[in-house]
Amino acid sequence: MRTIDAETIDRVLTRADMVAALRAGFAEAMVTPVRHHHTLARAGEPTAMLLLMPAWSDTAETIGEDAVMGVKLVSVVPGNAARGLPSVVGAYVLMSGVTGEPLAVIDGSRLTLWRTAAASALAADHLARVDAQRMVMVGAGALAEHLIEAHTAIRPIREVRVWNRSLERAQELAAKFADRAFTVTATDDLEGAVVAADLVSTATMSSDPVVRGAWLAPGTHLDLVGAYTPKMRETDDTAIGRARIYVDTRAGALAEAGDLVQPITEGRITAADVVGDLADLCRGTVAGRGGAEEITLFKSVGTALEDLVAARLVWRRVAALG
């Protein structure tokens, strides 16, 4: 059994390859039980969570030699921000789907960053305008850098503006992209940045709307990645009402995403207003963007399918190196 660290993941993957792997994975037959949530009370800081996310290749008909299964063990600790540590930490255990033999233990934090950003980019490939050039990144945590990398890999982004509650954090993130073909700058004017954007990506821990629907120009794609519980929100009812809505998985988003759960509970929209999920888009059973003026919205809460596909890709790349 191999141990695969974060640096190895970065070395063997590309953004385009990860998006392609997820595109194929969402079209495959996979089993993804509902993930286990366990809340952990933490004295003097926000509640933490322990997540268990299993998945395996669908072997109902036959077991192929490349069948895999695995489980991600994740801790979500918001208080880690004050410690200078990532909020999401964990490990992924990949096993043979034939024998059950452990193949690898993979850095779960880095795997999560790669697969989450790639899922958003995959959705944007179906939902964002093909000529999208201006991006806004709301939030400057660990995931923000990966979202910028993934979105700029699949759309001709020329300008990225980063907003964070701490302008200094936004400036630090922008500085990481100083030598790139596209420009990345920090801003303290979120409304002005969103009004001018073609693509808005959010990755925050907010419990209250950060991006207002009234700010969205026709043709904008809104990529909501934070707010992973029913009590959290990154955008308001106006945005939800104006947008054509898609999710990574219906079961996950309709149970966990506050941006959808709250307006559904209040009767402002219904579950039927969710047009489709990533499997629908990848299999071609629902259409993506309907026109240049349409506002589209993708809500991600994460799915074990993404982790299994990402872990399988990393394992294959590492194994090929010998």
PDB file of C-alpha atoms in Angstrom:
ATOM      1  CA  MET A   1       0.000   0.000   0.000  1.00  0.00           C
ATOM      2  CA  ARG A   2       1.310   3.419  -0.971  1.00  0.00           C
ATOM      3  CA  THR A   3       1.105   6.704   0.870  1.00  0.00           C
ATOM      4  CA  ILE A   4       0.516   9.593  -1.553  1.00  0.00           C
ATOM      5  CA  ASP A   5       1.137  13.074  -0.216  1.00  0.00           C
ATOM      6  CA  ALA A   6      -0.085  16.482  -1.361  1.00  0.00           C
ATOM      7  CA  GLU A   7       3.065  17.273  -3.334  1.00  0.00           C
ATOM      8  CA  THR A   8       2.706  14.056  -5.340  1.00  0.00           C
ATOM      9  CA  ILE A   9      -0.926  14.862  -6.143  1.00  0.00           C
ATOM     10  CA  ASP A  10       0.108  18.280  -7.450  1.00  0.00           C
ATOM     11  CA  ARG A  11       2.882  16.722  -9.527  1.00  0.00           C
ATOM     12  CA  VAL A  12       0.838  14.032 -11.295  1.00  0.00           C
ATOM     13  CA  LEU A  13      -2.387  15.942 -12.003  1.00  0.00           C
ATOM     14  CA  THR A  14      -3.460  18.664 -14.388  1.00  0.00           C
ATOM     15  CA  ARG A  15      -6.674  20.670 -14.167  1.00  0.00           C
ATOM     16  CA  ALA A  16      -7.834  19.543 -17.602  1.00  0.00           C
ATOM     17  CA  ASP A  17      -7.225  15.877 -16.789  1.00  0.00           C
ATOM     18  CA  MET A  18      -9.143  16.114 -13.520  1.00  0.00           C
ATOM     19  CA  VAL A  19     -12.110  17.756 -15.237  1.00  0.00           C
ATOM     20  CA  ALA A  20     -12.037  15.067 -17.917  1.00  0.00           C
ATOM     21  CA  ALA A  21     -11.909  12.299 -15.304  1.00  0.00           C
ATOM     22  CA  LEU A  22     -14.917  13.735 -13.469  1.00  0.00           C
ATOM     23  CA  ARG A  23     -16.807  14.130 -16.739  1.00  0.00           C
ATOM     24  CA  ALA A  24     -16.330  10.425 -17.407  1.00  0.00           C
ATOM     25  CA  GLY A  25     -16.969   9.502 -13.762  1.00  0.00           C
ATOM     26  CA  PHE A  26     -20.356  11.205 -13.594  1.00  0.00           C
ATOM     27  CA  ALA A  27     -21.381   9.231 -16.676  1.00  0.00           C
ATOM     28  CA  GLU A  28     -20.304   5.935 -15.050  1.00  0.00           C
ATOM     29  CA  ALA A  29     -22.262   3.654 -12.751  1.00  0.00           C
ATOM     30  CA  MET A  30     -21.076   4.411  -9.227  1.00  0.00           C
ATOM     31  CA  VAL A  31     -22.568   3.711  -5.809  1.00  0.00           C
ATOM     32  CA  THR A  32     -22.399   6.691  -3.435  1.00  0.00           C
ATOM     33  CA  PRO A  33     -24.252   6.170  -0.150  1.00  0.00           C
ATOM     34  CA  VAL A  34     -25.308   9.269   1.754  1.00  0.00           C
ATOM     35  CA  ARG A  35     -22.306  10.496   3.654  1.00  0.00           C
ATOM     36  CA  HIS A  36     -22.193  10.241   7.422  1.00  0.00           C
ATOM     37  CA  HIS A  37     -22.276  13.579   9.269  1.00  0.00           C
ATOM     38  CA  HIS A  38     -21.182  13.821  12.874  1.00  0.00           C
ATOM     39  CA  THR A  39     -21.110  17.204  14.610  1.00  0.00           C
ATOM     40  CA  LEU A  40     -18.373  17.908  17.107  1.00  0.00           C
ATOM     41  CA  ALA A  41     -18.932  20.619  19.699  1.00  0.00           C
ATOM     42  CA  ARG A  42     -15.811  22.731  20.214  1.00  0.00           C
ATOM     43  CA  ALA A  43     -15.528  24.989  23.249  1.00  0.00           C
ATOM     44  CA  GLY A  44     -14.878  28.586  22.278  1.00  0.00           C
ATOM     45  CA  GLU A  45     -15.048  28.065  18.511  1.00  0.00           C
ATOM     46  CA  PRO A  46     -17.515  27.047  15.784  1.00  0.00           C
ATOM     47  CA  THR A  47     -18.877  23.503  15.698  1.00  0.00           C
ATOM     48  CA  ALA A  48     -16.672  21.060  13.797  1.00  0.00           C
ATOM     49  CA  MET A  49     -17.785  18.080  11.707  1.00  0.00           C
ATOM     50  CA  LEU A  50     -16.527  14.563  11.006  1.00  0.00           C
ATOM     51  CA  LEU A  51     -17.556  13.226   7.586  1.00  0.00           C
ATOM     52  CA  LEU A  52     -17.315   9.659   6.273  1.00  0.00           C
ATOM     53  CA  MET A  53     -17.768   9.418   2.501  1.00  0.00           C
ATOM     54  CA  PRO A  54     -17.746   5.914   0.941  1.00  0.00           C
ATOM     55  CA  ALA A  55     -18.119   5.069  -2.758  1.00  0.00           C
ATOM     56  CA  TRP A  56     -17.433   2.161  -5.086  1.00  0.00           C
ATOM     57  CA  SER A  57     -17.676   1.068  -8.693  1.00  0.00           C
ATOM     58  CA  ASP A  58     -21.054  -0.465  -9.476  1.00  0.00           C
ATOM     59  CA  THR A  59     -20.342  -4.208  -9.555  1.00  0.00           C
ATOM     60  CA  ALA A  60     -23.903  -5.495  -9.762  1.00  0.00           C
ATOM     61  CA  GLU A  61     -23.302  -7.119 -13.150  1.00  0.00           C
ATOM     62  CA  THR A  62     -19.592  -7.850 -13.227  1.00  0.00           C
ATOM     63  CA  ILE A  63     -16.422  -6.965 -11.395  1.00  0.00           C
ATOM     64  CA  GLY A  64     -13.790  -5.518 -13.696  1.00  0.00           C
ATOM     65  CA  GLU A  65     -10.128  -5.739 -12.800  1.00  0.00           C
ATOM     66  CA  ASP A  66      -9.939  -1.966 -12.431  1.00  0.00           C
ATOM     67  CA  ALA A  67     -12.931  -1.750 -10.055  1.00  0.00           C
ATOM     68  CA  VAL A  68     -12.208   0.393  -7.023  1.00  0.00           C
ATOM     69  CA  MET A  69     -13.800   1.413  -3.774  1.00  0.00           C
ATOM     70  CA  GLY A  70     -12.811   3.862  -1.115  1.00  0.00           C
ATOM     71  CA  VAL A  71     -13.755   6.112   1.741  1.00  0.00           C
ATOM     72  CA  LYS A  72     -12.769   9.638   2.634  1.00  0.00           C
ATOM     73  CA  LEU A  73     -12.377  10.542   6.295  1.00  0.00           C
ATOM     74  CA  VAL A  74     -12.727  14.295   6.682  1.00  0.00           C
ATOM     75  CA  SER A  75     -12.705  16.745   9.539  1.00  0.00           C
ATOM     76  CA  VAL A  76     -14.174  20.212   8.903  1.00  0.00           C
ATOM     77  CA  VAL A  77     -12.804  22.487  11.621  1.00  0.00           C
ATOM     78  CA  PRO A  78     -13.658  26.182  11.035  1.00  0.00           C
ATOM     79  CA  GLY A  79     -11.557  27.122  14.054  1.00  0.00           C
ATOM     80  CA  ASN A  80      -8.425  26.024  12.209  1.00  0.00           C
ATOM     81  CA  ALA A  81      -8.377  29.353  10.379  1.00  0.00           C
ATOM     82  CA  ALA A  82      -7.213  31.010  13.602  1.00  0.00           C
ATOM     83  CA  ARG A  83      -4.475  28.388  13.873  1.00  0.00           C
ATOM     84  CA  GLY A  84      -3.178  29.039  10.395  1.00  0.00           C
ATOM     85  CA  LEU A  85      -4.349  25.583   9.304  1.00  0.00           C
ATOM     86  CA  PRO A  86      -6.786  24.447   6.572  1.00  0.00           C
ATOM     87  CA  SER A  87     -10.416  24.187   7.665  1.00  0.00           C
ATOM     88  CA  VAL A  88     -10.820  20.861   5.827  1.00  0.00           C
ATOM     89  CA  VAL A  89      -8.378  18.049   6.632  1.00  0.00           C
ATOM     90  CA  GLY A  90      -8.515  14.321   6.073  1.00  0.00           C
ATOM     91  CA  ALA A  91      -7.341  11.192   4.297  1.00  0.00           C
ATOM     92  CA  TYR A  92      -8.626   8.985   1.494  1.00  0.00           C
ATOM     93  CA  VAL A  93      -8.281   5.200   1.596  1.00  0.00           C
ATOM     94  CA  LEU A  94      -8.465   3.635  -1.885  1.00  0.00           C
ATOM     95  CA  MET A  95      -9.052  -0.120  -2.183  1.00  0.00           C
ATOM     96  CA  SER A  96      -9.370  -2.698  -4.897  1.00  0.00           C
ATOM     97  CA  GLY A  97     -13.003  -3.270  -5.799  1.00  0.00           C
ATOM     98  CA  VAL A  98     -12.157  -6.908  -6.542  1.00  0.00           C
ATOM     99  CA  THR A  99     -10.217  -8.029  -3.476  1.00  0.00           C
ATOM    100  CA  GLY A 100     -10.767  -5.188  -1.021  1.00  0.00           C
ATOM    101  CA  GLU A 101      -7.006  -4.842  -0.710  1.00  0.00           C
ATOM    102  CA  PRO A 102      -5.904  -1.327   0.322  1.00  0.00           C
ATOM    103  CA  LEU A 103      -4.053   0.318  -2.556  1.00  0.00           C
ATOM    104  CA  ALA A 104      -3.206   3.729  -1.178  1.00  0.00           C
ATOM    105  CA  VAL A 105      -3.746   6.277   1.542  1.00  0.00           C
ATOM    106  CA  ILE A 106      -3.975   9.653  -0.163  1.00  0.00           C
ATOM    107  CA  ASP A 107      -3.818  13.153   1.297  1.00  0.00           C
ATOM    108  CA  GLY A 108      -7.535  13.859   1.626  1.00  0.00           C
ATOM    109  CA  SER A 109      -7.246  17.606   2.005  1.00  0.00           C
ATOM    110  CA  ARG A 110      -5.383  18.131  -1.256  1.00  0.00           C
ATOM    111  CA  LEU A 111      -7.543  15.589  -3.073  1.00  0.00           C
ATOM    112  CA  THR A 112     -10.646  17.464  -1.904  1.00  0.00           C
ATOM    113  CA  LEU A 113      -9.303  20.785  -3.174  1.00  0.00           C
ATOM    114  CA  TRP A 114      -8.527  19.346  -6.593  1.00  0.00           C
ATOM    115  CA  ARG A 115     -11.795  17.484  -7.074  1.00  0.00           C
ATOM    116  CA  THR A 116     -13.998  20.290  -5.711  1.00  0.00           C
ATOM    117  CA  ALA A 117     -12.454  22.879  -8.004  1.00  0.00           C
ATOM    118  CA  ALA A 118     -12.639  20.493 -10.961  1.00  0.00           C
ATOM    119  CA  ALA A 119     -16.342  19.827 -10.318  1.00  0.00           C
ATOM    120  CA  SER A 120     -17.034  23.559 -10.449  1.00  0.00           C
ATOM    121  CA  ALA A 121     -15.012  23.861 -13.648  1.00  0.00           C
ATOM    122  CA  LEU A 122     -16.892  20.904 -15.140  1.00  0.00           C
ATOM    123  CA  ALA A 123     -20.188  22.585 -14.336  1.00  0.00           C
ATOM    124  CA  ALA A 124     -18.944  25.881 -15.766  1.00  0.00           C
ATOM    125  CA  ASP A 125     -17.961  24.087 -18.964  1.00  0.00           C
ATOM    126  CA  HIS A 126     -21.666  23.378 -19.426  1.00  0.00           C
ATOM    127  CA  LEU A 127     -23.105  26.512 -17.841  1.00  0.00           C
ATOM    128  CA  ALA A 128     -20.760  29.507 -18.166  1.00  0.00           C
ATOM    129  CA  ARG A 129     -20.617  31.464 -21.414  1.00  0.00           C
ATOM    130  CA  VAL A 130     -17.856  30.197 -23.689  1.00  0.00           C
ATOM    131  CA  ASP A 131     -16.509  33.737 -23.935  1.00  0.00           C
ATOM    132  CA  ALA A 132     -16.441  34.371 -20.168  1.00  0.00           C
ATOM    133  CA  GLN A 133     -13.466  36.633 -19.456  1.00  0.00           C
ATOM    134  CA  ARG A 134     -14.087  38.287 -16.069  1.00  0.00           C
ATOM    135  CA  MET A 135     -14.170  36.212 -12.890  1.00  0.00           C
ATOM    136  CA  VAL A 136     -14.787  37.158  -9.271  1.00  0.00           C
ATOM    137  CA  MET A 137     -13.481  34.921  -6.502  1.00  0.00           C
ATOM    138  CA  VAL A 138     -15.386  35.453  -3.247  1.00  0.00           C
ATOM    139  CA  GLY A 139     -13.273  34.110  -0.407  1.00  0.00           C
ATOM    140  CA  ALA A 140      -9.517  33.673  -0.117  1.00  0.00           C
ATOM    141  CA  GLY A 141      -9.195  30.372   1.730  1.00  0.00           C
ATOM    142  CA  ALA A 142      -7.349  27.258   0.595  1.00  0.00           C
ATOM    143  CA  LEU A 143      -9.960  26.359  -2.023  1.00  0.00           C
ATOM    144  CA  ALA A 144      -9.960  29.768  -3.724  1.00  0.00           C
ATOM    145  CA  GLU A 145      -6.584  29.263  -5.405  1.00  0.00           C
ATOM    146  CA  HIS A 146      -7.752  25.939  -6.842  1.00  0.00           C
ATOM    147  CA  LEU A 147     -11.026  27.403  -8.092  1.00  0.00           C
ATOM    148  CA  ILE A 148      -9.159  30.130  -9.928  1.00  0.00           C
ATOM    149  CA  GLU A 149      -6.807  27.563 -11.458  1.00  0.00           C
ATOM    150  CA  ALA A 150      -9.656  25.271 -12.523  1.00  0.00           C
ATOM    151  CA  HIS A 151     -11.935  27.944 -13.984  1.00  0.00           C
ATOM    152  CA  THR A 152      -9.135  29.622 -15.913  1.00  0.00           C
ATOM    153  CA  ALA A 153      -8.225  26.223 -17.375  1.00  0.00           C
ATOM    154  CA  ILE A 154     -11.613  25.815 -19.098  1.00  0.00           C
ATOM    155  CA  ARG A 155     -12.668  29.397 -19.906  1.00  0.00           C
ATOM    156  CA  PRO A 156     -10.690  32.297 -21.488  1.00  0.00           C
ATOM    157  CA  ILE A 157     -10.552  34.282 -18.261  1.00  0.00           C
ATOM    158  CA  ARG A 158      -8.457  37.454 -18.607  1.00  0.00           C
ATOM    159  CA  GLU A 159      -9.221  39.118 -15.289  1.00  0.00           C
ATOM    160  CA  VAL A 160      -9.877  37.741 -11.797  1.00  0.00           C
ATOM    161  CA  ARG A 161     -10.867  39.964  -8.907  1.00  0.00           C
ATOM    162  CA  VAL A 162     -10.628  38.512  -5.397  1.00  0.00           C
ATOM    163  CA  TRP A 163     -12.808  39.703  -2.523  1.00  0.00           C
ATOM    164  CA  ASN A 164     -12.443  38.556   1.062  1.00  0.00           C
ATOM    165  CA  ARG A 165     -13.616  39.970   4.391  1.00  0.00           C
ATOM    166  CA  SER A 166      -9.930  40.526   5.045  1.00  0.00           C
ATOM    167  CA  LEU A 167      -8.514  42.565   2.156  1.00  0.00           C
ATOM    168  CA  GLU A 168      -5.021  41.499   3.192  1.00  0.00           C
ATOM    169  CA  ARG A 169      -5.913  37.830   2.634  1.00  0.00           C
ATOM    170  CA  ALA A 170      -7.297  38.721  -0.801  1.00  0.00           C
ATOM    171  CA  GLN A 171      -4.088  40.535  -1.649  1.00  0.00           C
ATOM    172  CA  GLU A 172      -1.992  37.563  -0.541  1.00  0.00           C
ATOM    173  CA  LEU A 173      -3.976  35.252  -2.818  1.00  0.00           C
ATOM    174  CA  ALA A 174      -3.721  37.650  -5.767  1.00  0.00           C
ATOM    175  CA  ALA A 175       0.053  37.825  -5.338  1.00  0.00           C
ATOM    176  CA  LYS A 176       0.338  34.076  -6.003  1.00  0.00           C
ATOM    177  CA  PHE A 177      -0.764  34.685  -9.604  1.00  0.00           C
ATOM    178  CA  ALA A 178       1.606  37.558 -10.346  1.00  0.00           C
ATOM    179  CA  ASP A 179       3.317  35.805 -13.262  1.00  0.00           C
ATOM    180  CA  ARG A 180       0.247  34.407 -15.037  1.00  0.00           C
ATOM    181  CA  ALA A 181      -1.250  35.257 -18.427  1.00  0.00           C
ATOM    182  CA  PHE A 182      -4.408  36.518 -16.695  1.00  0.00           C
ATOM    183  CA  THR A 183      -4.446  39.264 -14.063  1.00  0.00           C
ATOM    184  CA  VAL A 184      -5.553  38.684 -10.493  1.00  0.00           C
ATOM    185  CA  THR A 185      -6.205  41.657  -8.217  1.00  0.00           C
ATOM    186  CA  ALA A 186      -7.770  42.139  -4.806  1.00  0.00           C
ATOM    187  CA  THR A 187     -10.814  44.366  -4.347  1.00  0.00           C
ATOM    188  CA  ASP A 188     -12.846  45.736  -1.463  1.00  0.00           C
ATOM    189  CA  ASP A 189     -15.806  46.534  -3.756  1.00  0.00           C
ATOM    190  CA  LEU A 190     -17.677  43.240  -4.014  1.00  0.00           C
ATOM    191  CA  GLU A 191     -20.787  44.704  -5.608  1.00  0.00           C
ATOM    192  CA  GLY A 192     -18.807  46.506  -8.298  1.00  0.00           C
ATOM    193  CA  ALA A 193     -16.803  43.378  -9.064  1.00  0.00           C
ATOM    194  CA  VAL A 194     -19.876  41.130  -9.322  1.00  0.00           C
ATOM    195  CA  VAL A 195     -21.792  43.596 -11.507  1.00  0.00           C
ATOM    196  CA  ALA A 196     -18.980  43.428 -14.081  1.00  0.00           C
ATOM    197  CA  ALA A 197     -18.367  39.661 -13.839  1.00  0.00           C
ATOM    198  CA  ASP A 198     -19.099  36.835 -16.249  1.00  0.00           C
ATOM    199  CA  LEU A 199     -18.385  34.155 -13.633  1.00  0.00           C
ATOM    200  CA  VAL A 200     -18.674  34.470  -9.849  1.00  0.00           C
ATOM    201  CA  SER A 201     -17.258  31.711  -7.654  1.00  0.00           C
ATOM    202  CA  THR A 202     -17.862  31.666  -3.898  1.00  0.00           C
ATOM    203  CA  ALA A 203     -16.046  29.602  -1.268  1.00  0.00           C
ATOM    204  CA  THR A 204     -16.901  30.957   2.166  1.00  0.00           C
ATOM    205  CA  MET A 205     -18.150  29.801   5.557  1.00  0.00           C
ATOM    206  CA  SER A 206     -20.904  32.424   5.548  1.00  0.00           C
ATOM    207  CA  SER A 207     -24.246  31.946   7.269  1.00  0.00           C
ATOM    208  CA  ASP A 208     -25.705  35.023   5.558  1.00  0.00           C
ATOM    209  CA  PRO A 209     -25.867  35.909   1.846  1.00  0.00           C
ATOM    210  CA  VAL A 210     -22.686  37.493   0.535  1.00  0.00           C
ATOM    211  CA  VAL A 211     -23.547  37.827  -3.169  1.00  0.00           C
ATOM    212  CA  ARG A 212     -26.818  39.601  -3.992  1.00  0.00           C
ATOM    213  CA  GLY A 213     -28.954  38.542  -6.916  1.00  0.00           C
ATOM    214  CA  ALA A 214     -29.598  42.151  -7.869  1.00  0.00           C
ATOM    215  CA  TRP A 215     -25.896  42.478  -8.708  1.00  0.00           C
ATOM    216  CA  LEU A 216     -25.879  39.704 -11.331  1.00  0.00           C
ATOM    217  CA  ALA A 217     -25.723  40.903 -14.924  1.00  0.00           C
ATOM    218  CA  PRO A 218     -27.501  38.903 -17.656  1.00  0.00           C
ATOM    219  CA  GLY A 219     -25.296  35.994 -18.721  1.00  0.00           C
ATOM    220  CA  THR A 220     -23.521  35.570 -15.395  1.00  0.00           C
ATOM    221  CA  HIS A 221     -22.663  32.104 -14.086  1.00  0.00           C
ATOM    222  CA  LEU A 222     -22.744  31.761 -10.290  1.00  0.00           C
ATOM    223  CA  ASP A 223     -20.654  28.962  -8.775  1.00  0.00           C
ATOM    224  CA  LEU A 224     -21.563  28.367  -5.112  1.00  0.00           C
ATOM    225  CA  VAL A 225     -19.067  26.115  -3.350  1.00  0.00           C
ATOM    226  CA  GLY A 226     -19.219  27.080   0.334  1.00  0.00           C
ATOM    227  CA  ALA A 227     -22.283  26.987   2.608  1.00  0.00           C
ATOM    228  CA  TYR A 228     -22.317  23.216   3.074  1.00  0.00           C
ATOM    229  CA  THR A 229     -25.077  23.013   5.732  1.00  0.00           C
ATOM    230  CA  PRO A 230     -28.781  23.988   5.674  1.00  0.00           C
ATOM    231  CA  LYS A 231     -28.058  26.945   7.977  1.00  0.00           C
ATOM    232  CA  MET A 232     -25.393  28.483   5.736  1.00  0.00           C
ATOM    233  CA  ARG A 233     -25.896  30.725   2.697  1.00  0.00           C
ATOM    234  CA  GLU A 234     -23.744  32.543   0.165  1.00  0.00           C
ATOM    235  CA  THR A 235     -26.441  34.166  -1.970  1.00  0.00           C
ATOM    236  CA  ASP A 236     -29.972  35.476  -1.542  1.00  0.00           C
ATOM    237  CA  ASP A 237     -33.440  34.536  -2.752  1.00  0.00           C
ATOM    238  CA  THR A 238     -33.231  37.059  -5.584  1.00  0.00           C
ATOM    239  CA  ALA A 239     -30.281  35.202  -7.101  1.00  0.00           C
ATOM    240  CA  ILE A 240     -32.028  31.867  -6.669  1.00  0.00           C
ATOM    241  CA  GLY A 241     -35.145  33.230  -8.325  1.00  0.00           C
ATOM    242  CA  ARG A 242     -33.296  34.739 -11.288  1.00  0.00           C
ATOM    243  CA  ALA A 243     -31.095  31.751 -12.091  1.00  0.00           C
ATOM    244  CA  ARG A 244     -31.394  28.440 -13.908  1.00  0.00           C
ATOM    245  CA  ILE A 245     -30.298  26.080 -11.120  1.00  0.00           C
ATOM    246  CA  TYR A 246     -28.022  23.045 -11.285  1.00  0.00           C
ATOM    247  CA  VAL A 247     -26.334  20.987  -8.540  1.00  0.00           C
ATOM    248  CA  ASP A 248     -23.594  18.403  -8.215  1.00  0.00           C
ATOM    249  CA  THR A 249     -26.060  15.811  -6.839  1.00  0.00           C
ATOM    250  CA  ARG A 250     -29.737  16.315  -6.109  1.00  0.00           C
ATOM    251  CA  ALA A 251     -29.707  14.194  -2.961  1.00  0.00           C
ATOM    252  CA  GLY A 252     -26.820  16.087  -1.438  1.00  0.00           C
ATOM    253  CA  ALA A 253     -27.751  19.619  -2.446  1.00  0.00           C
ATOM    254  CA  LEU A 254     -31.429  19.338  -1.575  1.00  0.00           C
ATOM    255  CA  ALA A 255     -30.569  18.020   1.879  1.00  0.00           C
ATOM    256  CA  GLU A 256     -27.524  20.097   2.788  1.00  0.00           C
ATOM    257  CA  ALA A 257     -27.250  23.300   0.749  1.00  0.00           C
ATOM    258  CA  GLY A 258     -28.728  26.221   2.668  1.00  0.00           C
ATOM    259  CA  ASP A 259     -28.843  28.260  -0.533  1.00  0.00           C
ATOM    260  CA  LEU A 260     -31.509  25.830  -1.768  1.00  0.00           C
ATOM    261  CA  VAL A 261     -32.923  24.283   1.402  1.00  0.00           C
ATOM    262  CA  GLN A 262     -33.969  27.619   2.878  1.00  0.00           C
ATOM    263  CA  PRO A 263     -35.890  29.008  -0.124  1.00  0.00           C
ATOM    264  CA  ILE A 264     -37.515  25.602  -0.681  1.00  0.00           C
ATOM    265  CA  THR A 265     -38.609  25.448   2.964  1.00  0.00           C
ATOM    266  CA  GLU A 266     -40.022  28.972   2.682  1.00  0.00           C
ATOM    267  CA  GLY A 267     -41.916  28.091  -0.504  1.00  0.00           C
ATOM    268  CA  ARG A 268     -39.998  30.488  -2.754  1.00  0.00           C
ATOM    269  CA  ILE A 269     -38.892  27.674  -5.066  1.00  0.00           C
ATOM    270  CA  THR A 270     -39.447  23.908  -5.219  1.00  0.00           C
ATOM    271  CA  ALA A 271     -37.120  20.970  -5.778  1.00  0.00           C
ATOM    272  CA  ALA A 272     -38.465  20.852  -9.333  1.00  0.00           C
ATOM    273  CA  ASP A 273     -36.734  24.175 -10.013  1.00  0.00           C
ATOM    274  CA  VAL A 274     -33.412  22.332  -9.959  1.00  0.00           C
ATOM    275  CA  VAL A 275     -32.950  21.644 -13.662  1.00  0.00           C
ATOM    276  CA  GLY A 276     -30.310  18.949 -13.347  1.00  0.00           C
ATOM    277  CA  ASP A 277     -27.143  17.655 -11.729  1.00  0.00           C
ATOM    278  CA  LEU A 278     -23.664  16.862 -13.014  1.00  0.00           C
ATOM    279  CA  ALA A 279     -24.632  13.332 -14.007  1.00  0.00           C
ATOM    280  CA  ASP A 280     -27.491  14.743 -16.108  1.00  0.00           C
ATOM    281  CA  LEU A 281     -25.167  17.238 -17.782  1.00  0.00           C
ATOM    282  CA  CYS A 282     -22.407  14.688 -18.424  1.00  0.00           C
ATOM    283  CA  ARG A 283     -24.840  12.112 -19.814  1.00  0.00           C
ATOM    284  CA  GLY A 284     -26.615  14.716 -21.943  1.00  0.00           C
ATOM    285  CA  THR A 285     -30.032  14.097 -20.391  1.00  0.00           C
ATOM    286  CA  VAL A 286     -30.522  17.798 -19.593  1.00  0.00           C
ATOM    287  CA  ALA A 287     -29.344  20.878 -21.441  1.00  0.00           C
ATOM    288  CA  GLY A 288     -26.862  23.337 -20.033  1.00  0.00           C
ATOM    289  CA  ARG A 289     -26.841  27.072 -20.710  1.00  0.00           C
ATOM    290  CA  GLY A 290     -29.794  28.096 -22.834  1.00  0.00           C
ATOM    291  CA  GLY A 291     -28.562  31.447 -24.143  1.00  0.00           C
ATOM    292  CA  ALA A 292     -26.099  34.300 -23.727  1.00  0.00           C
ATOM    293  CA  GLU A 293     -28.391  36.306 -21.431  1.00  0.00           C
ATOM    294  CA  GLU A 294     -29.321  33.478 -19.094  1.00  0.00           C
ATOM    295  CA  ILE A 295     -28.129  33.528 -15.486  1.00  0.00           C
ATOM    296  CA  THR A 296     -26.977  30.080 -14.399  1.00  0.00           C
ATOM    297  CA  LEU A 297     -26.245  28.802 -10.908  1.00  0.00           C
ATOM    298  CA  PHE A 298     -24.326  25.716  -9.804  1.00  0.00           C
ATOM    299  CA  LYS A 299     -24.496  24.611  -6.177  1.00  0.00           C
ATOM    300  CA  SER A 300     -21.837  22.197  -4.984  1.00  0.00           C
ATOM    301  CA  VAL A 301     -21.862  20.345  -1.674  1.00  0.00           C
ATOM    302  CA  GLY A 302     -19.476  17.568  -2.706  1.00  0.00           C
ATOM    303  CA  THR A 303     -20.022  13.908  -3.403  1.00  0.00           C
ATOM    304  CA  ALA A 304     -18.042  10.758  -2.706  1.00  0.00           C
ATOM    305  CA  LEU A 305     -18.124   9.978  -6.437  1.00  0.00           C
ATOM    306  CA  GLU A 306     -15.776  12.908  -7.033  1.00  0.00           C
ATOM    307  CA  ASP A 307     -13.356  11.648  -4.395  1.00  0.00           C
ATOM    308  CA  LEU A 308     -13.318   8.107  -5.771  1.00  0.00           C
ATOM    309  CA  VAL A 309     -12.746   9.306  -9.338  1.00  0.00           C
ATOM    310  CA  ALA A 310     -10.004  11.683  -8.224  1.00  0.00           C
ATOM    311  CA  ALA A 311      -8.302   9.041  -6.063  1.00  0.00           C
ATOM    312  CA  ARG A 312      -8.431   6.527  -8.918  1.00  0.00           C
ATOM    313  CA  LEU A 313      -6.819   9.029 -11.277  1.00  0.00           C
ATOM    314  CA  VAL A 314      -4.062   9.842  -8.790  1.00  0.00           C
ATOM    315  CA  TRP A 315      -3.449   6.144  -8.128  1.00  0.00           C
ATOM    316  CA  ARG A 316      -3.195   5.348 -11.826  1.00  0.00           C
ATOM    317  CA  ARG A 317      -0.780   8.221 -12.416  1.00  0.00           C
ATOM    318  CA  VAL A 318       1.431   7.250  -9.484  1.00  0.00           C
ATOM    319  CA  ALA A 319       1.360   3.545 -10.415  1.00  0.00           C
ATOM    320  CA  ALA A 320       2.395   4.412 -13.984  1.00  0.00           C
ATOM    321  CA  LEU A 321       5.511   6.127 -12.631  1.00  0.00           C
ATOM    322  CA  GLY A 322       6.608   2.819 -11.098  1.00  0.00           C
TER     323      GLY A 322
END
